[in-house]
């Protein structure tokens, strides 16, 4: 059983995890090991290396944006260059939502980062290729949340 | 949207902890509070609590006590709670947890919720962590959504279906019709999902793949639309219209065109169009080009298109972006076997990449360069590879060295070049070569007899410069020991003359012996070499004697043993010393696949004399494709007698003559024999000339073993002396000549000579034997040869 993407990790330059999305079932122990391996491998890379690594039977695509490393593991036969575009698209989506997104935004609003990701990818595949569509869906969901909260907090007679 | 204040306060509190211990304390307190909140009745802050727990979980702390809360939240009517609840389910639950089953019902209900954002949550979660059971349960519902819902839901349902099919293969059949019809949708998200679903269905079931081949024209149309359409703001990425969808469609085309001429033909034009029209100035364009190239190379594309694809890879090699260079290398590596000539055209660029800054690119360039070495480019390629070896990163050195050795072995244009290359590698990277390099190089050196003088001089000089590279030092010591006489002679055509005295040579070896850098094995080499010099020098034998006796009490057991034995050789067996230490014969090559440019064909491979005993069978280890001319074997290859039991006859020699030009026939020996007969074996007359007759009889010993008895008789009037028989058999047969009964054949048949020959024919080849008869008659020697093609007891075909 193969997914195009196996997992997506975001971590800081000190190796602190900011987001983890797993596209195949894995035990807690396995996840922890992978996180350790990824952070070690990626943080050890020279500044002007290429963005692709080999790890076990996967290709690991990583890119640094400011103080955050985005680390996406894909199947061996997948296209590395488009994977870089996937990472970039996610960063653009975050940037549009938070306005000049920085690491702190993702720390303090981590659940939003997940909601945005879940409008872009599902089950390790791209679900929507249009930036605007994703943004609209997020906005609409947020509106729904507020509306329902307001509705629910109104006293019932 | 208003931020979650309680959540952010907690995050702030955790982050302000100054030590790990302090952080743990904060988290423990928070978790206790969260737990307490979970136990309370419904309040407005449930989603915030769960979110807090999820944050704590991400820091690496246990959060399993939140699983049931997720289940409860998912069942809540409030969207905010559902949202966090589903998120929690995806983070904390997986199919292995029991709690995951409990959310099946909620998911089922939410799939038909009136609000599409609630449906979306359910779909997303199902696609993320749905177990096989859940998938089976909900598949019909997903299928329904695939057909009748809006685009927003359809695209998610499609990916849900993908997950279901991955989990439960049999359900694939259910989604085929829906997948097919989704291809006519206009919405890119839905199209993308449909293509992914079709890819999954095709990869799982070859029959389904056959059915979906009919969609190739539709896919081609869609791609054309994307490539040729004008600017579309919704999907544009740096001038490319929806690169994600393009890449996916190209992937599907690849799967459908693989191994199928018809499908490949119908996509040929489109692929050429994409390859030529896609803007390659940005990464995203190159991503599409890359996928196109992969597709072209995988389907049955016409040659022009293939060349176009390889040229795109060649262009990638020149790109400034190292990512692009890297993937070009990996792709070229995959096709260097199948499209070798096309890749060769880019050899220059590839070799340049050996100098790339990036370690991954260097590694790829090395692999590719080694794959591109051929007989025609070996000299120039080796220059580049040796240059690379001297400056390459340490982790690549072993691989580079062994790659260079393999290439040298396969394509060496001359023996001298081969030896020079191997020496160069040892000098540059001697510490990184494999153990068998030393014996391999020694074998190569012994085979290049004209170069012994040159080689030993070169190695001596290298030894003077550096004794730290163990493999180099070992080979150098061996050569100095073996060819010390040539070293001392001084004149050598190939290098500048240099005067080396006996003391110089001994100094060099002693330095190695005494150096702390020398490994025990190296010191062993040096000691043996010193000993060997005792028969090759004239003045300084005493010096050698004293060195050897000193090491008789060396703490290293191996060295001590050698020294003691050499001492004994000096004292008690001095008469044998010359013979024991004499020049070794050429060592047999037993690795196939040589195309040594200078193979002269006269490499007579004698079995090392030390191993030869009278009557010992000689096992032939020739590779199958070498032609053996058995006729010339028996000439001039008689082995000398060994000291030991006295024998008065000649041993049958079987040395192999690797003829380049003689063109002897490969004898096929007969296969299995008839079962041994109980009656006495019949005798057959094999030779009758000049009064000398030779009869032979056979007795089968085992499935592959046979004993042949040759009986000679002399009916002439003169006595024959020094009568010997020698025999030769095809290469895979083993032969053992027993001692003959005698070597004189008196006249008029008064006595006979019998010779037993034991044969073993493990490969059951056609059995033939050539026998050489030699004797002296009235002072004049006489020789004759007879070929025996049939053996009594075996049938006409020899089976």
PDB file of C-alpha atoms in Angstrom, chain A:
ATOM      1  CA  UNK A   1       0.000   0.000   0.000  1.00  0.00           C
ATOM      2  CA  UNK A   2       1.705   3.162  -1.133  1.00  0.00           C
ATOM      3  CA  UNK A   3       0.809   6.798  -0.780  1.00  0.00           C
ATOM      4  CA  UNK A   4       2.521   9.438  -2.837  1.00  0.00           C
ATOM      5  CA  UNK A   5       3.483  11.160   0.396  1.00  0.00           C
ATOM      6  CA  UNK A   6       4.329   9.363   3.601  1.00  0.00           C
ATOM      7  CA  UNK A   7       4.709  12.161   6.103  1.00  0.00           C
ATOM      8  CA  UNK A   8       5.206  15.890   6.474  1.00  0.00           C
ATOM      9  CA  UNK A   9       7.196  17.395   9.329  1.00  0.00           C
ATOM     10  CA  UNK A  10       7.887  20.976  10.296  1.00  0.00           C
ATOM     11  CA  UNK A  11      10.657  21.676  12.754  1.00  0.00           C
ATOM     12  CA  UNK A  12      12.771  24.563  13.926  1.00  0.00           C
ATOM     13  CA  UNK A  13      16.518  24.970  13.588  1.00  0.00           C
ATOM     14  CA  UNK A  14      16.863  23.557  17.088  1.00  0.00           C
ATOM     15  CA  UNK A  15      14.929  20.459  16.099  1.00  0.00           C
ATOM     16  CA  UNK A  16      11.687  21.356  17.883  1.00  0.00           C
ATOM     17  CA  UNK A  17       8.690  19.864  16.167  1.00  0.00           C
ATOM     18  CA  UNK A  18       6.019  22.336  15.022  1.00  0.00           C
ATOM     19  CA  UNK A  19       3.760  20.108  12.948  1.00  0.00           C
ATOM     20  CA  UNK A  20       3.567  16.435  12.103  1.00  0.00           C
ATOM     21  CA  UNK A  21       1.258  14.870   9.543  1.00  0.00           C
ATOM     22  CA  UNK A  22       1.421  11.131   8.984  1.00  0.00           C
ATOM     23  CA  UNK A  23      -0.170   9.708   5.868  1.00  0.00           C
ATOM     24  CA  UNK A  24       0.260   6.047   6.775  1.00  0.00           C
ATOM     25  CA  UNK A  25      -0.501   4.398  10.127  1.00  0.00           C
ATOM     26  CA  UNK A  26       2.504   4.172  12.392  1.00  0.00           C
ATOM     27  CA  UNK A  27       3.125   3.450  16.056  1.00  0.00           C
ATOM     28  CA  UNK A  28       4.143   6.225  18.437  1.00  0.00           C
ATOM     29  CA  UNK A  29       7.570   4.672  18.735  1.00  0.00           C
ATOM     30  CA  UNK A  30       8.072   4.626  15.003  1.00  0.00           C
ATOM     31  CA  UNK A  31       6.954   8.227  14.702  1.00  0.00           C
ATOM     32  CA  UNK A  32       9.380   9.347  17.371  1.00  0.00           C
ATOM     33  CA  UNK A  33      12.236   7.524  15.682  1.00  0.00           C
ATOM     34  CA  UNK A  34      11.434   9.044  12.319  1.00  0.00           C
ATOM     35  CA  UNK A  35      11.269  12.511  13.830  1.00  0.00           C
ATOM     36  CA  UNK A  36      14.677  11.996  15.409  1.00  0.00           C
ATOM     37  CA  UNK A  37      16.172  10.667  12.188  1.00  0.00           C
ATOM     38  CA  UNK A  38      14.727  13.434  10.043  1.00  0.00           C
ATOM     39  CA  UNK A  39      15.781  16.277  12.277  1.00  0.00           C
ATOM     40  CA  UNK A  40      19.286  14.863  12.613  1.00  0.00           C
ATOM     41  CA  UNK A  41      19.707  14.267   8.881  1.00  0.00           C
ATOM     42  CA  UNK A  42      18.223  17.520   7.669  1.00  0.00           C
ATOM     43  CA  UNK A  43      19.895  19.770  10.225  1.00  0.00           C
ATOM     44  CA  UNK A  44      23.248  18.241   9.324  1.00  0.00           C
ATOM     45  CA  UNK A  45      22.990  19.281   5.687  1.00  0.00           C
ATOM     46  CA  UNK A  46      25.391  21.851   4.266  1.00  0.00           C
ATOM     47  CA  UNK A  47      23.810  25.167   3.306  1.00  0.00           C
ATOM     48  CA  UNK A  48      24.222  24.780  -0.459  1.00  0.00           C
ATOM     49  CA  UNK A  49      23.294  21.127  -0.804  1.00  0.00           C
ATOM     50  CA  UNK A  50      20.474  19.934  -2.990  1.00  0.00           C
ATOM     51  CA  UNK A  51      17.103  19.534  -1.336  1.00  0.00           C
ATOM     52  CA  UNK A  52      16.780  15.786  -1.784  1.00  0.00           C
ATOM     53  CA  UNK A  53      17.845  13.010   0.538  1.00  0.00           C
ATOM     54  CA  UNK A  54      17.531   9.274   0.506  1.00  0.00           C
ATOM     55  CA  UNK A  55      16.228   7.586   3.592  1.00  0.00           C
ATOM     56  CA  UNK A  56      15.337   3.911   3.652  1.00  0.00           C
ATOM     57  CA  UNK A  57      13.091   3.337   0.652  1.00  0.00           C
ATOM     58  CA  UNK A  58      11.865   6.926   0.498  1.00  0.00           C
ATOM     59  CA  UNK A  59      12.943  10.223  -0.915  1.00  0.00           C
ATOM     60  CA  UNK A  60      12.971  13.071   1.571  1.00  0.00           C
ATOM     61  CA  UNK A  61      12.414  16.547   0.181  1.00  0.00           C
ATOM     62  CA  UNK A  62      13.255  19.361   2.557  1.00  0.00           C
ATOM     63  CA  UNK A  63      13.360  23.129   2.343  1.00  0.00           C
ATOM     64  CA  UNK A  64      14.081  25.834   4.820  1.00  0.00           C
ATOM     65  CA  UNK A  65      11.805  28.829   5.055  1.00  0.00           C
ATOM     66  CA  UNK A  66      13.157  31.365   7.546  1.00  0.00           C
ATOM     67  CA  UNK A  67      13.536  29.462  10.814  1.00  0.00           C
ATOM     68  CA  UNK A  68      11.419  26.454   9.841  1.00  0.00           C
ATOM     69  CA  UNK A  69      12.378  23.302   8.004  1.00  0.00           C
ATOM     70  CA  UNK A  70       9.675  21.653   5.913  1.00  0.00           C
ATOM     71  CA  UNK A  71      10.358  17.981   5.432  1.00  0.00           C
ATOM     72  CA  UNK A  72       8.232  15.880   3.071  1.00  0.00           C
ATOM     73  CA  UNK A  73       8.820  12.163   2.506  1.00  0.00           C
ATOM     74  CA  UNK A  74       7.643  10.723  -0.800  1.00  0.00           C
ATOM     75  CA  UNK A  75       7.673   7.352  -2.465  1.00  0.00           C
ATOM     76  CA  UNK A  76      10.712   6.465  -4.489  1.00  0.00           C
ATOM     77  CA  UNK A  77       9.037   6.780  -7.848  1.00  0.00           C
ATOM     78  CA  UNK A  78       7.508  10.200  -7.134  1.00  0.00           C
ATOM     79  CA  UNK A  79       8.623  13.442  -8.728  1.00  0.00           C
ATOM     80  CA  UNK A  80      10.957  15.370  -6.422  1.00  0.00           C
ATOM     81  CA  UNK A  81      10.578  18.657  -8.207  1.00  0.00           C
ATOM     82  CA  UNK A  82       6.809  18.727  -7.878  1.00  0.00           C
ATOM     83  CA  UNK A  83       7.206  17.776  -4.209  1.00  0.00           C
ATOM     84  CA  UNK A  84       9.196  20.982  -3.766  1.00  0.00           C
ATOM     85  CA  UNK A  85       6.252  22.782  -5.333  1.00  0.00           C
ATOM     86  CA  UNK A  86       3.889  21.100  -2.885  1.00  0.00           C
ATOM     87  CA  UNK A  87       5.920  22.388   0.024  1.00  0.00           C
ATOM     88  CA  UNK A  88       6.031  25.826  -1.525  1.00  0.00           C
ATOM     89  CA  UNK A  89       2.277  25.845  -2.093  1.00  0.00           C
ATOM     90  CA  UNK A  90       1.652  25.012   1.556  1.00  0.00           C
ATOM     91  CA  UNK A  91       3.904  27.857   2.650  1.00  0.00           C
ATOM     92  CA  UNK A  92       2.030  30.216   0.337  1.00  0.00           C
ATOM     93  CA  UNK A  93      -1.284  29.115   1.825  1.00  0.00           C
ATOM     94  CA  UNK A  94      -0.025  29.697   5.351  1.00  0.00           C
ATOM     95  CA  UNK A  95       1.351  33.043   4.296  1.00  0.00           C
ATOM     96  CA  UNK A  96      -1.973  34.146   2.803  1.00  0.00           C
ATOM     97  CA  UNK A  97      -3.886  33.087   5.880  1.00  0.00           C
ATOM     98  CA  UNK A  98      -1.637  34.553   8.551  1.00  0.00           C
ATOM     99  CA  UNK A  99      -0.239  37.425   6.573  1.00  0.00           C
ATOM    100  CA  UNK A 100       3.576  37.188   6.393  1.00  0.00           C
ATOM    101  CA  UNK A 101       3.589  33.960   8.314  1.00  0.00           C
ATOM    102  CA  UNK A 102       6.409  33.291  10.745  1.00  0.00           C
ATOM    103  CA  UNK A 103       7.243  30.412  13.054  1.00  0.00           C
ATOM    104  CA  UNK A 104       5.401  31.948  15.986  1.00  0.00           C
ATOM    105  CA  UNK A 105       2.162  31.962  14.035  1.00  0.00           C
ATOM    106  CA  UNK A 106       2.453  28.260  13.538  1.00  0.00           C
ATOM    107  CA  UNK A 107       3.356  27.672  17.149  1.00  0.00           C
ATOM    108  CA  UNK A 108       0.467  29.604  18.610  1.00  0.00           C
ATOM    109  CA  UNK A 109      -2.076  28.586  16.017  1.00  0.00           C
ATOM    110  CA  UNK A 110      -0.961  25.083  15.249  1.00  0.00           C
ATOM    111  CA  UNK A 111      -4.521  23.795  14.860  1.00  0.00           C
ATOM    112  CA  UNK A 112      -5.094  26.322  12.061  1.00  0.00           C
ATOM    113  CA  UNK A 113      -1.969  25.095  10.301  1.00  0.00           C
ATOM    114  CA  UNK A 114      -3.493  21.622  10.369  1.00  0.00           C
ATOM    115  CA  UNK A 115      -6.880  22.858   9.119  1.00  0.00           C
ATOM    116  CA  UNK A 116      -5.189  24.568   6.190  1.00  0.00           C
ATOM    117  CA  UNK A 117      -3.140  21.480   5.416  1.00  0.00           C
ATOM    118  CA  UNK A 118      -6.310  19.371   5.485  1.00  0.00           C
ATOM    119  CA  UNK A 119      -7.842  21.590   2.803  1.00  0.00           C
ATOM    120  CA  UNK A 120      -4.781  21.166   0.606  1.00  0.00           C
ATOM    121  CA  UNK A 121      -3.838  17.505   1.078  1.00  0.00           C
ATOM    122  CA  UNK A 122      -5.891  14.442   1.984  1.00  0.00           C
ATOM    123  CA  UNK A 123      -4.562  10.939   2.544  1.00  0.00           C
ATOM    124  CA  UNK A 124      -1.150  11.860   1.184  1.00  0.00           C
ATOM    125  CA  UNK A 125      -2.482  13.325  -2.080  1.00  0.00           C
ATOM    126  CA  UNK A 126      -3.276  16.812  -3.340  1.00  0.00           C
ATOM    127  CA  UNK A 127      -7.000  17.523  -3.136  1.00  0.00           C
ATOM    128  CA  UNK A 128      -7.108  21.054  -4.497  1.00  0.00           C
ATOM    129  CA  UNK A 129      -4.722  22.637  -6.934  1.00  0.00           C
ATOM    130  CA  UNK A 130      -6.135  26.145  -6.791  1.00  0.00           C
ATOM    131  CA  UNK A 131      -4.760  28.450  -4.101  1.00  0.00           C
ATOM    132  CA  UNK A 132      -7.880  30.583  -4.105  1.00  0.00           C
ATOM    133  CA  UNK A 133     -10.171  27.604  -3.628  1.00  0.00           C
ATOM    134  CA  UNK A 134      -8.255  26.463  -0.573  1.00  0.00           C
ATOM    135  CA  UNK A 135      -8.270  29.945   0.918  1.00  0.00           C
ATOM    136  CA  UNK A 136     -11.995  30.300   0.351  1.00  0.00           C
ATOM    137  CA  UNK A 137     -12.708  26.968   2.014  1.00  0.00           C
ATOM    138  CA  UNK A 138     -10.707  27.904   5.073  1.00  0.00           C
ATOM    139  CA  UNK A 139     -12.394  31.225   5.376  1.00  0.00           C
ATOM    140  CA  UNK A 140     -15.803  29.632   5.043  1.00  0.00           C
ATOM    141  CA  UNK A 141     -15.011  27.032   7.707  1.00  0.00           C
ATOM    142  CA  UNK A 142     -13.763  29.712  10.052  1.00  0.00           C
ATOM    143  CA  UNK A 143     -16.962  31.691   9.470  1.00  0.00           C
ATOM    144  CA  UNK A 144     -18.990  28.600  10.228  1.00  0.00           C
ATOM    145  CA  UNK A 145     -17.135  28.119  13.474  1.00  0.00           C
ATOM    146  CA  UNK A 146     -17.734  31.678  14.581  1.00  0.00           C
ATOM    147  CA  UNK A 147     -21.338  31.653  13.522  1.00  0.00           C
ATOM    148  CA  UNK A 148     -22.062  28.464  15.339  1.00  0.00           C
ATOM    149  CA  UNK A 149     -20.267  29.681  18.406  1.00  0.00           C
ATOM    150  CA  UNK A 150     -22.333  32.825  18.411  1.00  0.00           C
ATOM    151  CA  UNK A 151     -25.428  30.790  17.821  1.00  0.00           C
ATOM    152  CA  UNK A 152     -24.636  28.369  20.562  1.00  0.00           C
ATOM    153  CA  UNK A 153     -23.811  31.041  23.063  1.00  0.00           C
ATOM    154  CA  UNK A 154     -27.130  32.778  22.585  1.00  0.00           C
ATOM    155  CA  UNK A 155     -29.424  31.959  25.477  1.00  0.00           C
ATOM    156  CA  UNK A 156     -32.217  29.615  24.518  1.00  0.00           C
ATOM    157  CA  UNK A 157     -35.728  30.502  25.526  1.00  0.00           C
TER     158      UNK A 157
END
